């Protein structure tokens, strides 16, 4: 009876994590799309300073992680020093800025789809640089994702969707997304290296260090000279308070979403987190298509299904590999 109760509680916690990640990041996606396409105020101006969102997100997450460390962290020593994150902070500043700038040139569903193909640069680098050999199922996953994204990019976008974009330019938009993935790959590798060198580093420590350097770099870039983009972004928010409110909500969604991601990984592992975030991306595309008026053709929906079939198959392969490792540990 006790085991049944503990299993039920585990299911409830998992449902809580799914609801938290989905609601935070789906709403953040809606806000991101609103800020990139909406015309604010009576003058009908667009918010052109999308990279300012990254600075605002850095500041909010920096404060959030500091509060969480003070409230919940019991360790005072052993974690990575703040200066250890300087190099990862550079790529973590440039990469997301490119990803969000892409929304000036391609639609939100296209951006989500392109950013879902992280496995492509990983496998290319692994094969060409490190000589890693992958299995046929892994190549099949990559083929499905790459084929789906490529076909989606080549298909004609609806005129209604194009009219919402600030500067429609598909090659530039997709190029920025793939550069975003390349920088993210370096950021993730550096974070893994830091965690390996300093095993007592918590997720909150990493969040604090990354956002500290992100704040420093973005502040220099946006306010380091008299006509920096940060001044224009603040002036726009002063003239259009509605945009400032959307930016604040966008940042809070990111901070809350990180909370649920850390909870999911600590309780259920990274595979469960990958599954939840992957399905969230699919739901985000559906929400964007239905609520934000970005109609997709039947062929484009076919591409979306193709990409997420590849991602789902990849999750299944990871799960099967995990099961084999667990069986080996039991036998030894």
Short mmCIF file of C-alpha atoms in Angstrom, two decimals:
data_model
loop_
_atom_site.label_atom_id
_atom_site.label_comp_id
_atom_site.label_asym_id
_atom_site.label_seq_id
_atom_site.Cartn_x
_atom_site.Cartn_y
_atom_site.Cartn_z
CA UNK A 1 0.00 0.00 0.00
CA UNK A 2 2.87 2.33 0.89
CA UNK A 3 4.62 1.58 -2.43
CA UNK A 4 1.37 2.31 -4.28
CA UNK A 5 1.06 5.66 -2.47
CA UNK A 6 4.66 6.60 -3.25
CA UNK A 7 4.14 5.65 -6.93
CA UNK A 8 1.02 7.82 -7.09
CA UNK A 9 2.91 10.75 -5.55
CA UNK A 10 5.66 10.26 -8.15
CA UNK A 11 3.07 10.45 -10.95
CA UNK A 12 1.62 13.62 -9.41
CA UNK A 13 5.07 15.23 -9.23
CA UNK A 14 5.74 14.26 -12.86
CA UNK A 15 2.38 15.75 -13.92
CA UNK A 16 3.26 18.90 -11.96
CA UNK A 17 6.62 19.13 -13.80
CA UNK A 18 4.98 18.63 -17.22
CA UNK A 19 2.35 21.28 -16.48
CA UNK A 20 5.03 23.70 -15.22
CA UNK A 21 7.37 23.29 -18.19
CA UNK A 22 4.58 23.37 -20.77
CA UNK A 23 2.77 26.39 -19.33
CA UNK A 24 5.96 28.43 -18.72
CA UNK A 25 7.61 27.83 -22.08
CA UNK A 26 4.49 27.76 -24.26
CA UNK A 27 3.43 31.12 -22.83
CA UNK A 28 6.99 32.40 -23.20
CA UNK A 29 6.83 31.38 -26.87
CA UNK A 30 3.57 33.29 -27.31
CA UNK A 31 5.17 36.38 -25.73
CA UNK A 32 8.30 36.00 -27.86
CA UNK A 33 6.22 35.83 -31.01
CA UNK A 34 4.12 38.80 -29.87
CA UNK A 35 7.18 40.95 -29.23
CA UNK A 36 8.69 40.07 -32.62
CA UNK A 37 5.57 40.62 -34.76
CA UNK A 38 3.20 43.00 -32.94
CA UNK A 39 2.92 46.72 -33.75
CA UNK A 40 2.69 48.63 -30.46
CA UNK A 41 0.85 51.87 -29.71
CA UNK A 42 -0.95 54.33 -31.96
CA UNK A 43 2.22 54.83 -34.01
CA UNK A 44 2.28 51.11 -34.88
CA UNK A 45 5.99 50.62 -34.15
CA UNK A 46 7.65 47.23 -33.91
CA UNK A 47 9.98 46.23 -31.08
CA UNK A 48 13.14 45.86 -33.19
CA UNK A 49 15.57 45.31 -30.31
CA UNK A 50 14.92 41.60 -29.76
CA UNK A 51 18.41 40.90 -28.37
CA UNK A 52 17.41 43.11 -25.41
CA UNK A 53 15.20 40.19 -24.32
CA UNK A 54 18.35 38.19 -23.58
CA UNK A 55 19.74 40.91 -21.30
CA UNK A 56 16.41 41.18 -19.48
CA UNK A 57 16.29 37.37 -19.16
CA UNK A 58 19.87 37.31 -17.82
CA UNK A 59 19.09 39.91 -15.14
CA UNK A 60 15.88 38.20 -13.97
CA UNK A 61 17.48 34.71 -13.92
CA UNK A 62 20.55 36.09 -12.12
CA UNK A 63 18.37 37.50 -9.34
CA UNK A 64 16.19 34.38 -9.30
CA UNK A 65 19.14 31.95 -9.02
CA UNK A 66 20.74 34.08 -6.26
CA UNK A 67 17.49 33.93 -4.26
CA UNK A 68 17.18 30.16 -4.82
CA UNK A 69 20.78 29.57 -3.66
CA UNK A 70 20.17 31.61 -0.50
CA UNK A 71 16.90 29.80 0.21
CA UNK A 72 17.72 26.19 -0.68
CA UNK A 73 21.46 25.64 -1.04
CA UNK A 74 23.10 24.09 2.03
CA UNK A 75 26.64 23.97 0.54
CA UNK A 76 28.87 27.01 0.86
CA UNK A 77 32.06 25.59 -0.72
CA UNK A 78 33.08 23.18 -3.46
CA UNK A 79 31.18 24.70 -6.36
CA UNK A 80 32.74 26.26 -9.45
CA UNK A 81 34.08 29.83 -8.94
CA UNK A 82 32.18 32.61 -10.70
CA UNK A 83 35.03 33.31 -13.13
CA UNK A 84 34.92 29.72 -14.49
CA UNK A 85 31.90 30.62 -16.63
CA UNK A 86 33.47 33.48 -18.61
CA UNK A 87 34.00 31.53 -21.87
CA UNK A 88 30.65 29.72 -21.79
CA UNK A 89 29.09 33.10 -21.01
CA UNK A 90 30.34 34.47 -24.34
CA UNK A 91 28.72 31.75 -26.46
CA UNK A 92 25.64 31.77 -24.24
CA UNK A 93 25.30 35.48 -25.01
CA UNK A 94 25.87 35.28 -28.77
CA UNK A 95 23.91 32.06 -29.45
CA UNK A 96 20.50 32.97 -27.98
CA UNK A 97 20.79 36.48 -29.45
CA UNK A 98 21.08 34.92 -32.92
CA UNK A 99 18.16 32.59 -32.24
CA UNK A 100 15.84 35.38 -31.18
CA UNK A 101 16.99 37.74 -33.96
CA UNK A 102 15.94 35.03 -36.43
CA UNK A 103 12.31 35.89 -35.63
CA UNK A 104 12.71 39.05 -37.71
CA UNK A 105 13.26 36.87 -40.77
CA UNK A 106 11.31 33.60 -40.29
CA UNK A 107 8.11 32.63 -38.47
CA UNK A 108 8.03 31.29 -34.92
CA UNK A 109 7.08 27.71 -36.00
CA UNK A 110 10.01 27.73 -38.46
CA UNK A 111 12.38 28.91 -35.72
CA UNK A 112 11.20 26.24 -33.26
CA UNK A 113 11.60 23.56 -35.92
CA UNK A 114 15.10 24.73 -36.91
CA UNK A 115 16.24 24.90 -33.28
CA UNK A 116 14.94 21.36 -32.71
CA UNK A 117 17.61 19.99 -35.06
CA UNK A 118 20.47 20.21 -32.55
CA UNK A 119 21.49 16.62 -33.32
CA UNK A 120 22.58 17.58 -36.87
CA UNK A 121 25.62 19.76 -35.96
CA UNK A 122 26.45 17.38 -33.08
CA UNK A 123 26.64 14.38 -35.41
CA UNK A 124 28.46 16.33 -38.12
CA UNK A 125 31.12 17.48 -35.64
CA UNK A 126 31.32 14.00 -34.14
CA UNK A 127 31.83 12.33 -37.54
CA UNK A 128 34.10 14.88 -39.23
CA UNK A 129 36.20 16.09 -36.28
CA UNK A 130 36.27 13.21 -33.81
CA UNK A 131 35.69 10.24 -36.14
CA UNK A 132 32.74 8.94 -34.12
CA UNK A 133 30.73 6.16 -35.78
CA UNK A 134 26.97 6.27 -35.29
CA UNK A 135 24.44 3.48 -35.69
CA UNK A 136 21.91 3.26 -38.53
CA UNK A 137 18.96 4.23 -36.24
CA UNK A 138 20.87 7.36 -35.16
CA UNK A 139 21.47 8.32 -38.79
CA UNK A 140 17.77 7.65 -39.49
CA UNK A 141 16.78 10.09 -36.71
CA UNK A 142 19.06 12.74 -38.17
CA UNK A 143 17.72 12.13 -41.69
CA UNK A 144 14.12 12.58 -40.52
CA UNK A 145 14.93 15.81 -38.67
CA UNK A 146 17.18 17.25 -41.39
CA UNK A 147 14.74 16.25 -44.14
CA UNK A 148 11.77 17.73 -42.28
CA UNK A 149 13.48 21.05 -41.53
CA UNK A 150 14.90 21.36 -45.07
CA UNK A 151 11.58 20.61 -46.76
CA UNK A 152 9.74 23.00 -44.42
CA UNK A 153 12.23 25.73 -45.34
CA UNK A 154 11.75 25.14 -49.07
CA UNK A 155 7.95 25.13 -48.96
CA UNK A 156 6.15 28.40 -49.58
CA UNK A 157 5.14 30.31 -46.43
CA UNK A 158 1.65 31.82 -46.33
CA UNK A 159 1.37 35.52 -47.20
CA UNK A 160 -0.38 36.14 -43.87
CA UNK A 161 2.64 34.81 -41.95
CA UNK A 162 5.14 36.74 -44.13
CA UNK A 163 3.23 40.00 -43.60
CA UNK A 164 3.87 39.75 -39.84
CA UNK A 165 7.65 39.48 -40.18
CA UNK A 166 9.81 42.60 -39.81
CA UNK A 167 12.29 41.64 -42.58
CA UNK A 168 11.32 38.36 -44.32
CA UNK A 169 14.51 36.52 -45.31
CA UNK A 170 14.40 32.73 -44.90
CA UNK A 171 18.11 31.94 -45.64
CA UNK A 172 19.28 34.52 -43.09
CA UNK A 173 16.73 33.38 -40.50
CA UNK A 174 17.63 29.68 -40.78
CA UNK A 175 21.34 30.57 -40.87
CA UNK A 176 21.00 32.42 -37.56
CA UNK A 177 19.18 29.44 -36.02
CA UNK A 178 21.92 27.00 -37.02
CA UNK A 179 24.63 29.35 -35.71
CA UNK A 180 22.60 29.46 -32.49
CA UNK A 181 22.79 25.65 -32.32
CA UNK A 182 26.56 25.68 -32.94
CA UNK A 183 27.15 28.17 -30.11
CA UNK A 184 24.78 26.20 -27.84
CA UNK A 185 26.86 23.09 -28.48
CA UNK A 186 30.00 24.83 -27.21
CA UNK A 187 28.08 26.24 -24.22
CA UNK A 188 26.77 22.79 -23.23
CA UNK A 189 30.21 21.18 -23.60
CA UNK A 190 31.79 23.89 -21.42
CA UNK A 191 29.08 23.51 -18.76
CA UNK A 192 29.68 19.73 -18.70
CA UNK A 193 33.42 20.37 -18.30
CA UNK A 194 32.79 22.74 -15.37
CA UNK A 195 30.48 20.20 -13.70
CA UNK A 196 33.14 17.49 -14.12
CA UNK A 197 35.90 19.67 -12.62
CA UNK A 198 33.70 20.90 -9.77
CA UNK A 199 31.31 18.02 -8.90
CA UNK A 200 29.64 19.94 -6.07
CA UNK A 201 28.39 22.61 -8.47
CA UNK A 202 24.58 22.77 -8.34
CA UNK A 203 22.20 23.70 -11.15
CA UNK A 204 21.56 27.01 -9.38
CA UNK A 205 25.32 27.71 -9.28
CA UNK A 206 25.52 27.18 -13.05
CA UNK A 207 22.47 29.36 -13.62
CA UNK A 208 23.98 32.12 -11.47
CA UNK A 209 27.40 31.98 -13.15
CA UNK A 210 26.05 31.85 -16.70
CA UNK A 211 23.62 34.71 -16.17
CA UNK A 212 26.20 36.82 -14.33
CA UNK A 213 28.53 36.75 -17.36
CA UNK A 214 25.58 37.07 -19.75
CA UNK A 215 24.52 40.24 -17.92
CA UNK A 216 28.06 41.65 -18.04
CA UNK A 217 28.54 40.96 -21.77
CA UNK A 218 25.08 42.17 -22.77
CA UNK A 219 25.44 45.34 -20.69
CA UNK A 220 28.74 46.13 -22.44
CA UNK A 221 27.25 45.40 -25.87
CA UNK A 222 24.03 47.36 -25.34
CA UNK A 223 25.14 50.23 -23.10
CA UNK A 224 28.87 50.43 -23.80
CA UNK A 225 28.56 53.38 -26.17
CA UNK A 226 26.25 56.44 -26.38
CA UNK A 227 23.93 55.05 -29.08
CA UNK A 228 23.83 51.41 -27.94
CA UNK A 229 20.70 49.36 -28.67
CA UNK A 230 19.91 49.12 -24.95
CA UNK A 231 19.09 52.83 -24.76
CA UNK A 232 16.71 52.52 -27.71
CA UNK A 233 15.04 49.45 -26.17
CA UNK A 234 14.45 51.25 -22.85
CA UNK A 235 13.09 54.30 -24.65
CA UNK A 236 10.71 52.07 -26.63
CA UNK A 237 9.49 50.45 -23.39
CA UNK A 238 9.00 53.88 -21.83
CA UNK A 239 6.83 54.95 -24.77
CA UNK A 240 5.03 51.58 -24.95
CA UNK A 241 4.48 50.18 -21.41
CA UNK A 242 2.62 47.20 -22.90
CA UNK A 243 5.89 45.99 -24.45
CA UNK A 244 7.71 46.40 -21.10
CA UNK A 245 5.06 44.26 -19.39
CA UNK A 246 5.40 41.54 -22.06
CA UNK A 247 9.20 41.55 -21.60
CA UNK A 248 8.85 41.15 -17.81
CA UNK A 249 6.41 38.24 -18.22
CA UNK A 250 8.72 36.69 -20.83
CA UNK A 251 11.63 36.76 -18.36
CA UNK A 252 9.58 35.40 -15.46
CA UNK A 253 8.38 32.50 -17.64
CA UNK A 254 12.01 31.64 -18.40
CA UNK A 255 12.99 31.69 -14.72
CA UNK A 256 9.97 29.61 -13.63
CA UNK A 257 10.56 27.17 -16.49
CA UNK A 258 14.17 26.66 -15.33
CA UNK A 259 12.80 25.77 -11.88
CA UNK A 260 10.66 23.00 -13.32
CA UNK A 261 13.47 21.72 -15.56
CA UNK A 262 15.80 21.39 -12.55
CA UNK A 263 13.06 19.65 -10.57
CA UNK A 264 12.38 17.23 -13.46
CA UNK A 265 16.05 16.34 -13.93
CA UNK A 266 16.64 15.85 -10.19
CA UNK A 267 13.56 13.62 -9.74
CA UNK A 268 13.21 11.81 -13.08
CA UNK A 269 16.47 12.27 -15.02
CA UNK A 270 17.51 14.09 -18.18
CA UNK A 271 15.66 11.68 -20.50
CA UNK A 272 12.29 12.56 -18.97
CA UNK A 273 13.18 16.23 -19.26
CA UNK A 274 14.12 15.82 -22.95
CA UNK A 275 10.80 14.09 -23.63
CA UNK A 276 8.78 16.84 -21.92
CA UNK A 277 10.63 19.70 -23.62
CA UNK A 278 10.42 18.02 -27.05
CA UNK A 279 6.66 17.55 -26.81
CA UNK A 280 6.41 21.13 -25.56
CA UNK A 281 8.01 22.38 -28.78
CA UNK A 282 5.43 20.50 -30.84
CA UNK A 283 2.59 22.00 -28.77
CA UNK A 284 4.17 25.46 -29.20
CA UNK A 285 3.95 25.08 -32.97
CA UNK A 286 0.30 24.04 -32.71
CA UNK A 287 -0.47 27.00 -30.40
CA UNK A 288 1.30 29.41 -32.75
CA UNK A 289 -0.61 28.06 -35.74
CA UNK A 290 -4.01 28.18 -34.03
CA UNK A 291 -3.83 31.22 -31.72
CA UNK A 292 -1.28 33.48 -33.39
CA UNK A 293 -2.61 33.06 -36.91
CA UNK A 294 0.37 31.34 -38.53
CA UNK A 295 -1.44 28.87 -40.81
CA UNK A 296 0.59 25.86 -41.95
CA UNK A 297 -0.19 23.93 -45.11
CA UNK A 298 -0.75 20.15 -45.02
CA UNK A 299 2.77 19.67 -46.46
CA UNK A 300 4.27 21.85 -43.72
CA UNK A 301 2.41 19.85 -41.07
CA UNK A 302 3.88 16.74 -42.68
CA UNK A 303 7.36 18.25 -42.18
CA UNK A 304 6.56 19.03 -38.54
CA UNK A 305 5.45 15.42 -37.97
CA UNK A 306 8.59 14.19 -39.75
CA UNK A 307 10.88 16.22 -37.47
CA UNK A 308 9.16 15.19 -34.26
CA UNK A 309 9.05 11.55 -35.37
CA UNK A 310 12.84 11.70 -35.63
CA UNK A 311 13.13 13.39 -32.23
CA UNK A 312 10.74 10.86 -30.65
CA UNK A 313 12.71 7.96 -32.13
CA UNK A 314 15.90 9.49 -30.72
CA UNK A 315 14.31 9.63 -27.25
CA UNK A 316 13.28 5.97 -27.61
CA UNK A 317 16.87 5.00 -28.55
CA UNK A 318 18.21 6.82 -25.50
CA UNK A 319 15.64 5.08 -23.29
CA UNK A 320 16.59 1.66 -24.71
CA UNK A 321 20.31 2.38 -24.15
CA UNK A 322 19.54 3.42 -20.57
CA UNK A 323 17.61 0.19 -19.97
CA UNK A 324 20.56 -1.90 -21.23
CA UNK A 325 22.97 -0.06 -18.92
CA UNK A 326 20.67 -0.63 -15.94
CA UNK A 327 20.42 -4.37 -16.74
CA UNK A 328 24.22 -4.61 -16.98
CA UNK A 329 24.62 -2.94 -13.59
CA UNK A 330 22.15 -5.39 -12.03
CA UNK A 331 23.97 -8.42 -13.42
CA UNK A 332 27.39 -7.17 -12.28
#
